[in-house]
mmCIF file of C-alpha atoms in Angstrom:
data_model
loop_
_atom_site.group_PDB
_atom_site.id
_atom_site.type_symbol
_atom_site.label_atom_id
_atom_site.label_comp_id
_atom_site.label_asym_id
_atom_site.label_seq_id
_atom_site.Cartn_x
_atom_site.Cartn_y
_atom_site.Cartn_z
ATOM 1 C CA MET A 250 82.182 -157.110 116.485
ATOM 2 C CA SER A 251 80.034 -156.823 119.588
ATOM 3 C CA LEU A 252 78.547 -153.519 120.699
ATOM 4 C CA VAL A 253 78.913 -152.167 124.235
ATOM 5 C CA LYS A 254 76.321 -149.783 125.638
ATOM 6 C CA LEU A 255 77.543 -146.564 127.256
ATOM 7 C CA ASN A 256 76.022 -143.847 129.388
ATOM 8 C CA ILE A 257 77.261 -140.392 130.313
ATOM 9 C CA LYS A 258 79.160 -140.118 133.594
ATOM 10 C CA GLY A 259 79.980 -136.411 133.409
ATOM 11 C CA ILE A 260 81.945 -133.592 131.818
ATOM 12 C CA SER A 261 85.306 -132.328 133.065
ATOM 13 C CA TYR A 262 87.316 -129.268 132.070
ATOM 14 C CA SER A 263 90.556 -130.145 130.330
ATOM 15 C CA GLN A 264 93.681 -128.263 131.388
ATOM 16 C CA THR A 265 95.743 -129.912 128.683
ATOM 17 C CA GLN A 266 93.760 -128.336 125.822
ATOM 18 C CA ASN A 267 92.626 -124.739 126.210
ATOM 19 C CA GLY A 268 88.865 -124.381 125.928
ATOM 20 C CA ALA A 269 88.351 -128.140 125.665
ATOM 21 C CA TYR A 270 86.360 -130.468 127.874
ATOM 22 C CA ALA A 271 86.517 -134.189 128.539
ATOM 23 C CA LEU A 272 83.262 -136.082 128.173
ATOM 24 C CA ILE A 273 83.394 -139.235 130.301
ATOM 25 C CA LEU A 274 81.306 -142.164 129.078
ATOM 26 C CA ASN A 275 80.724 -145.151 131.328
ATOM 27 C CA GLU A 276 80.404 -148.795 130.292
ATOM 28 C CA VAL A 277 76.878 -149.846 131.360
ATOM 29 C CA ASP A 278 77.733 -153.448 132.246
ATOM 30 C CA GLY A 279 81.294 -152.849 133.375
ATOM 31 C CA ASP A 280 83.745 -150.543 135.139
ATOM 32 C CA ARG A 281 85.545 -148.953 132.206
ATOM 33 C CA LYS A 282 85.313 -145.256 131.334
ATOM 34 C CA LEU A 283 85.773 -143.796 127.865
ATOM 35 C CA PRO A 284 87.149 -140.210 127.926
ATOM 36 C CA ILE A 285 86.501 -138.079 124.826
ATOM 37 C CA VAL A 286 87.837 -134.540 124.359
ATOM 38 C CA ILE A 287 85.133 -132.154 123.065
ATOM 39 C CA GLY A 288 84.804 -128.414 122.468
ATOM 40 C CA ALA A 289 83.254 -125.845 124.783
ATOM 41 C CA PHE A 290 80.098 -125.331 122.683
ATOM 42 C CA GLU A 291 79.374 -129.057 122.487
ATOM 43 C CA ALA A 292 80.079 -129.438 126.222
ATOM 44 C CA GLN A 293 77.571 -126.660 126.937
ATOM 45 C CA SER A 294 74.981 -128.267 124.658
ATOM 46 C CA ILE A 295 75.403 -131.656 126.335
ATOM 47 C CA ALA A 296 75.275 -130.087 129.815
ATOM 48 C CA ILE A 297 72.027 -128.299 128.963
ATOM 49 C CA ALA A 298 70.487 -131.536 127.699
ATOM 50 C CA LEU A 299 71.489 -133.252 130.946
ATOM 51 C CA GLU A 300 70.097 -130.429 133.088
ATOM 52 C CA LYS A 301 66.362 -130.749 132.524
ATOM 53 C CA GLU A 302 65.596 -127.599 134.525
ATOM 54 C CA ILE A 303 67.598 -125.307 132.243
ATOM 55 C CA ARG A 304 65.797 -124.324 129.058
ATOM 56 C CA PRO A 305 67.427 -121.837 126.688
ATOM 57 C CA PRO A 306 65.127 -119.020 125.506
ATOM 58 C CA ARG A 307 66.117 -119.784 121.913
ATOM 59 C CA PRO A 308 66.977 -123.215 120.464
ATOM 60 C CA LEU A 309 70.636 -124.150 120.263
ATOM 61 C CA THR A 310 71.972 -125.816 117.105
ATOM 62 C CA HIS A 311 71.274 -129.328 118.397
ATOM 63 C CA ASP A 312 67.790 -128.277 119.535
ATOM 64 C CA LEU A 313 67.163 -126.930 116.031
ATOM 65 C CA PHE A 314 68.244 -130.242 114.529
ATOM 66 C CA LYS A 315 65.856 -132.060 116.885
ATOM 67 C CA ASN A 316 62.959 -129.744 115.970
ATOM 68 C CA PHE A 317 63.738 -130.156 112.272
ATOM 69 C CA ALA A 318 63.856 -133.953 112.590
ATOM 70 C CA ASP A 319 60.586 -134.027 114.538
ATOM 71 C CA ARG A 320 58.862 -131.946 111.867
ATOM 72 C CA PHE A 321 59.892 -134.399 109.137
ATOM 73 C CA ASP A 322 59.387 -137.561 111.222
ATOM 74 C CA ILE A 323 63.064 -138.457 111.426
ATOM 75 C CA VAL A 324 64.163 -140.390 114.514
ATOM 76 C CA VAL A 325 67.717 -140.961 115.736
ATOM 77 C CA LYS A 326 67.482 -144.554 116.921
ATOM 78 C CA GLN A 327 71.012 -144.911 118.249
ATOM 79 C CA VAL A 328 74.542 -143.534 118.163
ATOM 80 C CA ILE A 329 77.535 -145.755 117.486
ATOM 81 C CA ILE A 330 81.124 -144.686 118.157
ATOM 82 C CA HIS A 331 82.596 -146.889 115.444
ATOM 83 C CA LYS A 332 86.208 -145.841 114.924
ATOM 84 C CA LEU A 333 89.226 -144.457 116.779
ATOM 85 C CA VAL A 334 92.102 -143.035 114.716
ATOM 86 C CA ASP A 335 95.003 -141.066 116.218
ATOM 87 C CA GLY A 336 92.970 -140.262 119.327
ATOM 88 C CA VAL A 337 89.951 -139.034 117.348
ATOM 89 C CA PHE A 338 86.626 -140.846 117.771
ATOM 90 C CA TYR A 339 84.302 -141.231 114.777
ATOM 91 C CA SER A 340 80.577 -141.749 115.221
ATOM 92 C CA SER A 341 77.449 -142.502 113.237
ATOM 93 C CA LEU A 342 73.809 -141.587 113.739
ATOM 94 C CA ILE A 343 71.437 -144.438 112.951
ATOM 95 C CA CYS A 344 68.327 -142.602 111.740
ATOM 96 C CA GLU A 345 64.924 -143.861 110.635
ATOM 97 C CA ARG A 346 62.185 -142.323 108.521
ATOM 98 C CA ASP A 347 59.212 -144.209 107.086
ATOM 99 C CA LYS A 348 60.772 -147.455 108.381
ATOM 100 C CA ILE A 349 63.896 -146.835 106.286
ATOM 101 C CA GLU A 350 67.213 -146.642 108.118
ATOM 102 C CA GLU A 351 69.998 -144.279 107.126
ATOM 103 C CA ILE A 352 73.499 -143.951 108.579
ATOM 104 C CA ILE A 353 74.842 -140.401 108.948
ATOM 105 C CA ASP A 354 78.446 -139.580 109.815
ATOM 106 C CA ALA A 355 78.839 -137.185 112.761
ATOM 107 C CA ARG A 356 81.377 -135.846 115.211
ATOM 108 C CA THR A 357 81.090 -137.790 118.438
ATOM 109 C CA SER A 358 80.287 -134.675 120.483
ATOM 110 C CA ASP A 359 77.431 -133.734 118.131
ATOM 111 C CA ALA A 360 76.181 -137.308 118.022
ATOM 112 C CA ILE A 361 75.978 -137.525 121.819
ATOM 113 C CA ALA A 362 74.308 -134.106 122.112
ATOM 114 C CA LEU A 363 71.645 -135.378 119.702
ATOM 115 C CA ALA A 364 71.369 -138.778 121.393
ATOM 116 C CA LEU A 365 70.423 -137.003 124.628
ATOM 117 C CA ARG A 366 67.708 -135.008 122.887
ATOM 118 C CA PHE A 367 66.277 -138.071 121.150
ATOM 119 C CA GLN A 368 66.783 -140.214 124.276
ATOM 120 C CA SER A 369 68.712 -142.639 122.087
ATOM 121 C CA PRO A 370 71.194 -145.235 123.360
ATOM 122 C CA ILE A 371 74.933 -144.780 122.815
ATOM 123 C CA PHE A 372 77.152 -147.697 121.802
ATOM 124 C CA THR A 373 80.745 -148.398 120.893
ATOM 125 C CA TYR A 374 82.533 -151.497 119.727
ATOM 126 C CA LYS A 375 84.296 -153.709 122.235
ATOM 127 C CA ASN A 376 87.681 -153.316 120.508
ATOM 128 C CA ILE A 377 87.474 -149.510 120.849
ATOM 129 C CA LEU A 378 86.680 -149.792 124.550
ATOM 130 C CA ASP A 379 89.528 -152.308 124.939
ATOM 131 C CA LYS A 380 91.900 -149.805 123.312
ATOM 132 C CA ALA A 381 90.768 -146.502 124.868
ATOM 133 C CA GLY A 382 88.812 -147.483 127.986
ATOM 134 C CA ILE A 383 90.278 -146.875 131.432
ATOM 135 C CA TYR A 384 89.467 -148.469 134.791
ATOM 136 C CA LEU A 385 88.634 -146.378 137.835
ATOM 137 C CA LYS A 386 88.171 -148.569 140.883
ATOM 138 C CA VAL A 387 87.672 -145.964 143.572
ATOM 139 C CA ASN A 388 87.383 -147.074 147.193
ATOM 140 C CA PRO A 389 83.936 -145.863 148.407
ATOM 141 C CA GLU A 390 85.430 -144.990 151.815
ATOM 142 C CA LYS A 391 87.884 -142.627 150.113
ATOM 143 C CA LYS A 392 85.422 -141.064 147.731
ATOM 144 C CA GLY A 393 86.376 -137.483 146.962
ATOM 145 C CA GLU A 394 90.007 -137.909 147.995
ATOM 146 C CA ASN A 395 92.939 -137.714 145.610
ATOM 147 C CA THR A 396 93.133 -141.458 145.061
ATOM 148 C CA GLU A 397 95.552 -142.934 142.561
ATOM 149 C CA GLU A 398 92.654 -143.678 140.217
ATOM 150 C CA ASN A 399 91.361 -140.100 140.282
ATOM 151 C CA ILE A 400 94.857 -138.768 139.607
ATOM 152 C CA LEU A 401 95.136 -141.192 136.678
ATOM 153 C CA LEU A 402 91.979 -139.740 135.150
ATOM 154 C CA ASP A 403 93.335 -136.218 135.612
ATOM 155 C CA ASP A 404 96.559 -137.132 133.855
ATOM 156 C CA LEU A 405 94.810 -138.815 130.947
ATOM 157 C CA VAL A 406 92.105 -136.338 130.048
ATOM 158 C CA ALA A 407 91.399 -133.432 132.342
ATOM 159 C CA GLU A 408 91.286 -131.932 135.772
ATOM 160 C CA GLU A 409 88.189 -133.589 137.094
ATOM 161 C CA ILE A 410 85.719 -131.043 138.403
ATOM 162 C CA GLU A 411 82.524 -131.660 140.307
ATOM 163 C CA THR A 412 81.007 -128.221 140.753
ATOM 164 C CA VAL A 413 83.162 -125.123 140.866
ATOM 165 C CA THR A 414 81.644 -122.573 143.188
ATOM 166 C CA PRO A 415 81.531 -119.168 141.491
ATOM 167 C CA ASN A 416 82.736 -115.977 143.175
ATOM 168 C CA GLU A 417 79.181 -114.885 143.893
ATOM 169 C CA ASN A 418 77.896 -116.125 147.254
ATOM 170 C CA TYR A 419 74.489 -117.709 146.742
ATOM 171 C CA LYS A 420 74.094 -118.874 150.337
ATOM 172 C CA ASN A 421 72.899 -115.423 151.435
ATOM 173 C CA LYS A 422 70.195 -115.320 148.756
ATOM 174 C CA THR A 423 66.576 -116.307 149.329
ATOM 175 C CA LEU A 424 64.931 -118.998 147.196
ATOM 176 C CA GLU A 425 62.939 -116.306 145.416
ATOM 177 C CA ASP A 426 66.173 -114.423 144.651
ATOM 178 C CA LEU A 427 67.765 -117.604 143.352
ATOM 179 C CA HIS A 428 64.845 -118.391 141.047
ATOM 180 C CA ASN A 429 64.939 -114.841 139.683
ATOM 181 C CA MET A 430 68.691 -115.097 139.162
ATOM 182 C CA LEU A 431 68.237 -118.465 137.423
ATOM 183 C CA ASP A 432 65.703 -116.975 135.004
ATOM 184 C CA GLU A 433 68.034 -114.049 134.318
ATOM 185 C CA ALA A 434 71.055 -116.298 133.731
ATOM 186 C CA VAL A 435 69.127 -118.463 131.269
ATOM 187 C CA ALA A 436 67.766 -115.385 129.476
ATOM 188 C CA ASN A 437 71.356 -114.116 129.121
ATOM 189 C CA GLU A 438 72.453 -117.566 127.914
ATOM 190 C CA ASN A 439 74.913 -117.825 130.807
ATOM 191 C CA TYR A 440 74.290 -121.531 131.291
ATOM 192 C CA GLU A 441 77.331 -122.184 133.470
ATOM 193 C CA LYS A 442 76.073 -119.653 136.031
ATOM 194 C CA ALA A 443 72.564 -121.067 135.704
ATOM 195 C CA ALA A 444 73.872 -124.537 136.552
ATOM 196 C CA HIS A 445 75.552 -123.221 139.730
ATOM 197 C CA ILE A 446 72.338 -121.463 140.788
ATOM 198 C CA ARG A 447 70.283 -124.581 140.103
ATOM 199 C CA ASP A 448 72.687 -126.604 142.252
ATOM 200 C CA GLU A 449 72.202 -124.154 145.124
ATOM 201 C CA ILE A 450 68.408 -124.379 144.732
ATOM 202 C CA SER A 451 68.633 -128.181 144.780
ATOM 203 C CA LYS A 452 70.618 -128.070 148.033
ATOM 204 C CA ARG A 453 67.855 -126.066 149.705
#
């Protein structure tokens, strides 16, 4: 079976499952998206790995695994989403140490969180993408509108969110205030708030 390379399109909050998120993977050489429901902790870990500017004061579980692997010269070469049973995706970590490869079973959310930290490619088999992949052909002129394709994604996995503006108004804050608030949010491990503040800083 042929492998298809995927990259991460984004994370959406799922209204259908309380406290769950939908991780959207994108086919690199195609238009299909692969939605995977993950937990809040894993979503936070993946979001932190994607946001290079946010660094937790203490290592998260996946950061600890990365540090442990680095210390013992273990490299995650790639992640393969190899099975889909009753809506649950199964993944494997392809690891290497001393030129010897080992295959380790992992939850897909954990595997992707680690793939980001090791900068490893993510793959799935073509038959899995044929079965669970969805097409989203959005008209560029209508980007951001409630197109039929966007509604389809909402119905299948989650309410798609871009960036939810928190109650606090950051527009009246100076850049210095924002940087101080960002440091405080990270220190308090409030990474969702930190992401909103970083977005405001980026806009400036």
